[in-house]
Short mmCIF file of C-alpha atoms in Angstrom, two decimals:
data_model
loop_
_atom_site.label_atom_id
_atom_site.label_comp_id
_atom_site.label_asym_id
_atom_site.label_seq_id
_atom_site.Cartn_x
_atom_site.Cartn_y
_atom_site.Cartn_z
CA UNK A 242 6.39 18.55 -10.35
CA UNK A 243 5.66 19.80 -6.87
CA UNK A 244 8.17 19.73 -4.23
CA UNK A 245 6.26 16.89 -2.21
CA UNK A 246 6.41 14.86 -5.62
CA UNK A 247 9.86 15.33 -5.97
CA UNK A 248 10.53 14.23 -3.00
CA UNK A 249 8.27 10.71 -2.95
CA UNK A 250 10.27 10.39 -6.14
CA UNK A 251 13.33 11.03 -4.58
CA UNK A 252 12.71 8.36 -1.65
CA UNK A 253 10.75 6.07 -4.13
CA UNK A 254 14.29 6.22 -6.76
CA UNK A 255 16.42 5.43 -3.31
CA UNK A 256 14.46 2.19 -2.35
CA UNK A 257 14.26 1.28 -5.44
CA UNK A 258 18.16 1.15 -5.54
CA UNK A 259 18.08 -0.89 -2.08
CA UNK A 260 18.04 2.16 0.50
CA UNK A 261 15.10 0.72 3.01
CA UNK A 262 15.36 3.16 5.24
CA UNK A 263 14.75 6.07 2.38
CA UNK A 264 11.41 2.96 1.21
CA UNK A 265 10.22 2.63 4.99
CA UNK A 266 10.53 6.87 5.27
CA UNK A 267 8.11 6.97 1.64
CA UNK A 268 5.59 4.75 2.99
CA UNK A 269 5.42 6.49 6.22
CA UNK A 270 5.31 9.93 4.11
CA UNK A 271 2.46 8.26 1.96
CA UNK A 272 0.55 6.43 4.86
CA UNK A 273 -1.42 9.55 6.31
CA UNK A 274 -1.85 11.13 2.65
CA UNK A 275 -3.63 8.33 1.82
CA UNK A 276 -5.51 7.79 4.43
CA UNK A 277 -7.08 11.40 4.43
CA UNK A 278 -7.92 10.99 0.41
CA UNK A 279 -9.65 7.17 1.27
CA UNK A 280 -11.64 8.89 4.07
CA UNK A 281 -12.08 11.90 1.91
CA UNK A 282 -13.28 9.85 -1.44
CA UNK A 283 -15.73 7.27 0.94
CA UNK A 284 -17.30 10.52 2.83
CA UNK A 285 -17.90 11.82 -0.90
CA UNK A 286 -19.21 8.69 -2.35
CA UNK A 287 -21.58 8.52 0.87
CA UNK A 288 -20.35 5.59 2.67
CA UNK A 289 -18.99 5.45 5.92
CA UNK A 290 -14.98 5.86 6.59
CA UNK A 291 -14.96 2.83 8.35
CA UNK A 292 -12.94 0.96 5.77
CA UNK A 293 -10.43 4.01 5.39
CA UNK A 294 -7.43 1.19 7.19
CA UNK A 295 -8.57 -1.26 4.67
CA UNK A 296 -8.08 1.00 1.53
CA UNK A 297 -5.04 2.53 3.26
CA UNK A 298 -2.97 -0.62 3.80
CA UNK A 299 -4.25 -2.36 -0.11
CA UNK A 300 -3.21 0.91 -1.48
CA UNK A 301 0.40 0.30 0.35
CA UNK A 302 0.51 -2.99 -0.37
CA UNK A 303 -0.43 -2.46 -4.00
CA UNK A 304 2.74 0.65 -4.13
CA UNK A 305 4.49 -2.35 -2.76
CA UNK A 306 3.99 -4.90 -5.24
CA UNK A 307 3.97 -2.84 -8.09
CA UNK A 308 7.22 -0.17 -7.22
CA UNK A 309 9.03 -1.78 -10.41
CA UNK A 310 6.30 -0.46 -12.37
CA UNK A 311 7.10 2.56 -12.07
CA UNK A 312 9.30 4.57 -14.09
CA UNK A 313 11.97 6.99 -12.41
CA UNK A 314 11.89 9.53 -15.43
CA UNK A 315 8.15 9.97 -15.09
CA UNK A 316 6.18 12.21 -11.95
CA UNK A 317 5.61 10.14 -9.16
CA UNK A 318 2.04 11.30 -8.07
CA UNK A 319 0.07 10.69 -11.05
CA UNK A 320 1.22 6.75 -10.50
CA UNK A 321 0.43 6.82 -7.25
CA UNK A 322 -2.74 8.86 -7.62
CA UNK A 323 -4.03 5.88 -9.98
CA UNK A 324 -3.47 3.32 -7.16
CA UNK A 325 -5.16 4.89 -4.77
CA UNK A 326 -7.96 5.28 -6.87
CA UNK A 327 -8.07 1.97 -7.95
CA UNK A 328 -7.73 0.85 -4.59
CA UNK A 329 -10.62 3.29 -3.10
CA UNK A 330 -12.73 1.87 -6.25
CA UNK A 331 -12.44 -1.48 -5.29
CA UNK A 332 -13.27 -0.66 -1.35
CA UNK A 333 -16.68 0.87 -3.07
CA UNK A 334 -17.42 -2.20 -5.44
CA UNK A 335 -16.80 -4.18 -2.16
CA UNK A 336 -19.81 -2.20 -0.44
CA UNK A 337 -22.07 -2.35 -3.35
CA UNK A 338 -21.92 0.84 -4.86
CA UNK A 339 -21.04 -0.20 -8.32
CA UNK A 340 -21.36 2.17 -11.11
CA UNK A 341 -20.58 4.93 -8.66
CA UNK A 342 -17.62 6.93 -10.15
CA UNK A 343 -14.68 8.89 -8.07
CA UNK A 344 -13.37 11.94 -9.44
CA UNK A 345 -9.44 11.68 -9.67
CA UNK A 346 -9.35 15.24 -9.33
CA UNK A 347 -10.66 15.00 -5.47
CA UNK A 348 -7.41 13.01 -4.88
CA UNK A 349 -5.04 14.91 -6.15
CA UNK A 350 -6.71 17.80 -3.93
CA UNK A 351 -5.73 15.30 -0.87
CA UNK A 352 -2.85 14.29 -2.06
CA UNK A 353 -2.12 17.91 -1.97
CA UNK A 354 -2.49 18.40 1.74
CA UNK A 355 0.35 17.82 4.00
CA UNK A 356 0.67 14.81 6.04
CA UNK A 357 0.43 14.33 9.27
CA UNK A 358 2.48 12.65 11.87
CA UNK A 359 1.23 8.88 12.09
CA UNK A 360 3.55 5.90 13.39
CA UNK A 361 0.71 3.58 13.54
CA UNK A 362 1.54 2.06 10.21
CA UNK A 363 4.37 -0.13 11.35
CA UNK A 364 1.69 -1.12 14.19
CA UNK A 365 -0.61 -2.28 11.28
CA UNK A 366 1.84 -4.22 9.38
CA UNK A 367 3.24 -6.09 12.57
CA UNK A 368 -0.53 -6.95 13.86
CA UNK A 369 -1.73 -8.34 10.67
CA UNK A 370 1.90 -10.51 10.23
CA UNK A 371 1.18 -11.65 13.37
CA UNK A 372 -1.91 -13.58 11.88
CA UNK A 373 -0.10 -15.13 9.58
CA UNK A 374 1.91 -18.74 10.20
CA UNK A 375 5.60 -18.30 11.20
CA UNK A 376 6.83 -19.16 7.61
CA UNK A 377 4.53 -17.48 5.87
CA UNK A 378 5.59 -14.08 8.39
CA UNK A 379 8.91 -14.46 7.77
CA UNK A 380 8.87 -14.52 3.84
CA UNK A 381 5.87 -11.55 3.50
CA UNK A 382 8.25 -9.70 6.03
CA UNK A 383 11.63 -9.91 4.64
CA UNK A 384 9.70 -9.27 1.14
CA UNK A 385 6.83 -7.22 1.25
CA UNK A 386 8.50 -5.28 4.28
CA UNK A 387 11.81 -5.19 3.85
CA UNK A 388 11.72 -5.31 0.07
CA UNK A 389 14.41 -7.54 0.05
CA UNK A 390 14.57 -9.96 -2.96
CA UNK A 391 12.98 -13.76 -3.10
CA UNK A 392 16.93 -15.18 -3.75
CA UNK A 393 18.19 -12.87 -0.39
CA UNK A 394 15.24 -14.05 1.17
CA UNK A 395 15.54 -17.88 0.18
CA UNK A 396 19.64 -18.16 1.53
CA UNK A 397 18.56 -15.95 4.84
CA UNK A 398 15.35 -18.40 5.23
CA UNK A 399 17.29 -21.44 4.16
CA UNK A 400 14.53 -21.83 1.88
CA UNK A 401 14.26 -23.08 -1.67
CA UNK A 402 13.08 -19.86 -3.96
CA UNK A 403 10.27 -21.55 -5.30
CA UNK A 404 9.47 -22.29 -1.78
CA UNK A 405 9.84 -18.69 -0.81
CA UNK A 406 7.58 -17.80 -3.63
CA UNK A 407 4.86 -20.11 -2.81
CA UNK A 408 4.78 -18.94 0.84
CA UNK A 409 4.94 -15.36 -0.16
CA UNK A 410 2.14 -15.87 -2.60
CA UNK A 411 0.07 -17.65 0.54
CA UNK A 412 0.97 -15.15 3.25
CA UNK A 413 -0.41 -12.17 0.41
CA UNK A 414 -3.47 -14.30 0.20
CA UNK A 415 -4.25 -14.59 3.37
CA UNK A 416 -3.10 -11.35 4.27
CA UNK A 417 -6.42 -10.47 1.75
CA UNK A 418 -8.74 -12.77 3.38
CA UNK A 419 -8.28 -11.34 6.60
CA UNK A 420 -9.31 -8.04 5.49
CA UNK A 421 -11.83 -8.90 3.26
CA UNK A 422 -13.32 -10.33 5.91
CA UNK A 423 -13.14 -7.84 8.60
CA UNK A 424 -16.67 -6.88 10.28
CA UNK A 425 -17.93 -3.96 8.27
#
């Protein structure tokens, strides 16, 4: 496991165990990483980097969602390799260039490369909440953000959980809309 690996893993282990301050630090660590393999992978699958935002923040959101699934004993990048890919394969699909395959191995190359200094993330995430209806905002942000749990989130809403769910699910959604729909 590389150093950079073990320390994603490190941060990734830390929010996992409630630390958001060691989560926020990982995404920031992961934000410009991924955004030079999603321009990389669109430049090489001759498209336009354009949509590198787009893939950056689904691939985020997707690490997000799906941080349970992953399992503390095993490397880090490999998991997060797969997302990326998966994310940068759907951005491709979404442009019509299905059938068109992305070597894994030209990720890991990026994923290799140090990152560089980039604060605009937290600018992303608060301009696209701000699209979103004031209940819906709260819930994606004290979840999806702050990672904190749909129960914590209910009693600090004063919110039923279902009701937290249900907004949660609806700020995601439209959270996808929006940038589906951005002008290409």
């Amino acid at each position: 496991m590389s150093e950079r690996d073990a320390e994603w893993a490190a941060l990734m282990r830390a929010g996992l165990a409630g630390d958001r301050a060691a989560y926020a630090e990982l995404l920031a660590v992961l934000a410009p990483v991924l955004r030079a393999a999603a321009r990389r992978g669109l430049v090489r699958a001759g498209m336009p980097a354009n949509d590198v935002e787009d893939v950056v923040q689904e691939t985020l959101l997707a690490i997000h969602l799906k941080r349970q699934t992953w399992q503390p004993d095993q490397p880090i990048g490999p998991w997060i390799r797969a997302i990326a890919r998966n994310k940068l394969v759907d951005a491709l699909r979404r442009r019509g260039r299905r059938g068109r395959e992305v070597d894994i191995d030209d990720l890991s190359d990026v994923l290799a490369a140090p990152p560089e200094a980039d604060d605009s993330l937290t600018r992303d995430v608060a301009r696209h909440l701000d699209g979103l209806s004031a209940g819906q905002r709260q819930v994606v942000q004290a979840i999806a953000v702050e990672g904190v749990s749909i129960r914590d989130a209910a009693a600090r809403l004063l919110m039923s959980e279902g009701a937290v769910r249900v907004a949660l699910h609806r700020g995601l959604a439209a959270l996808a809309m929006k940038l589906r729909e951005r002008p290409e």
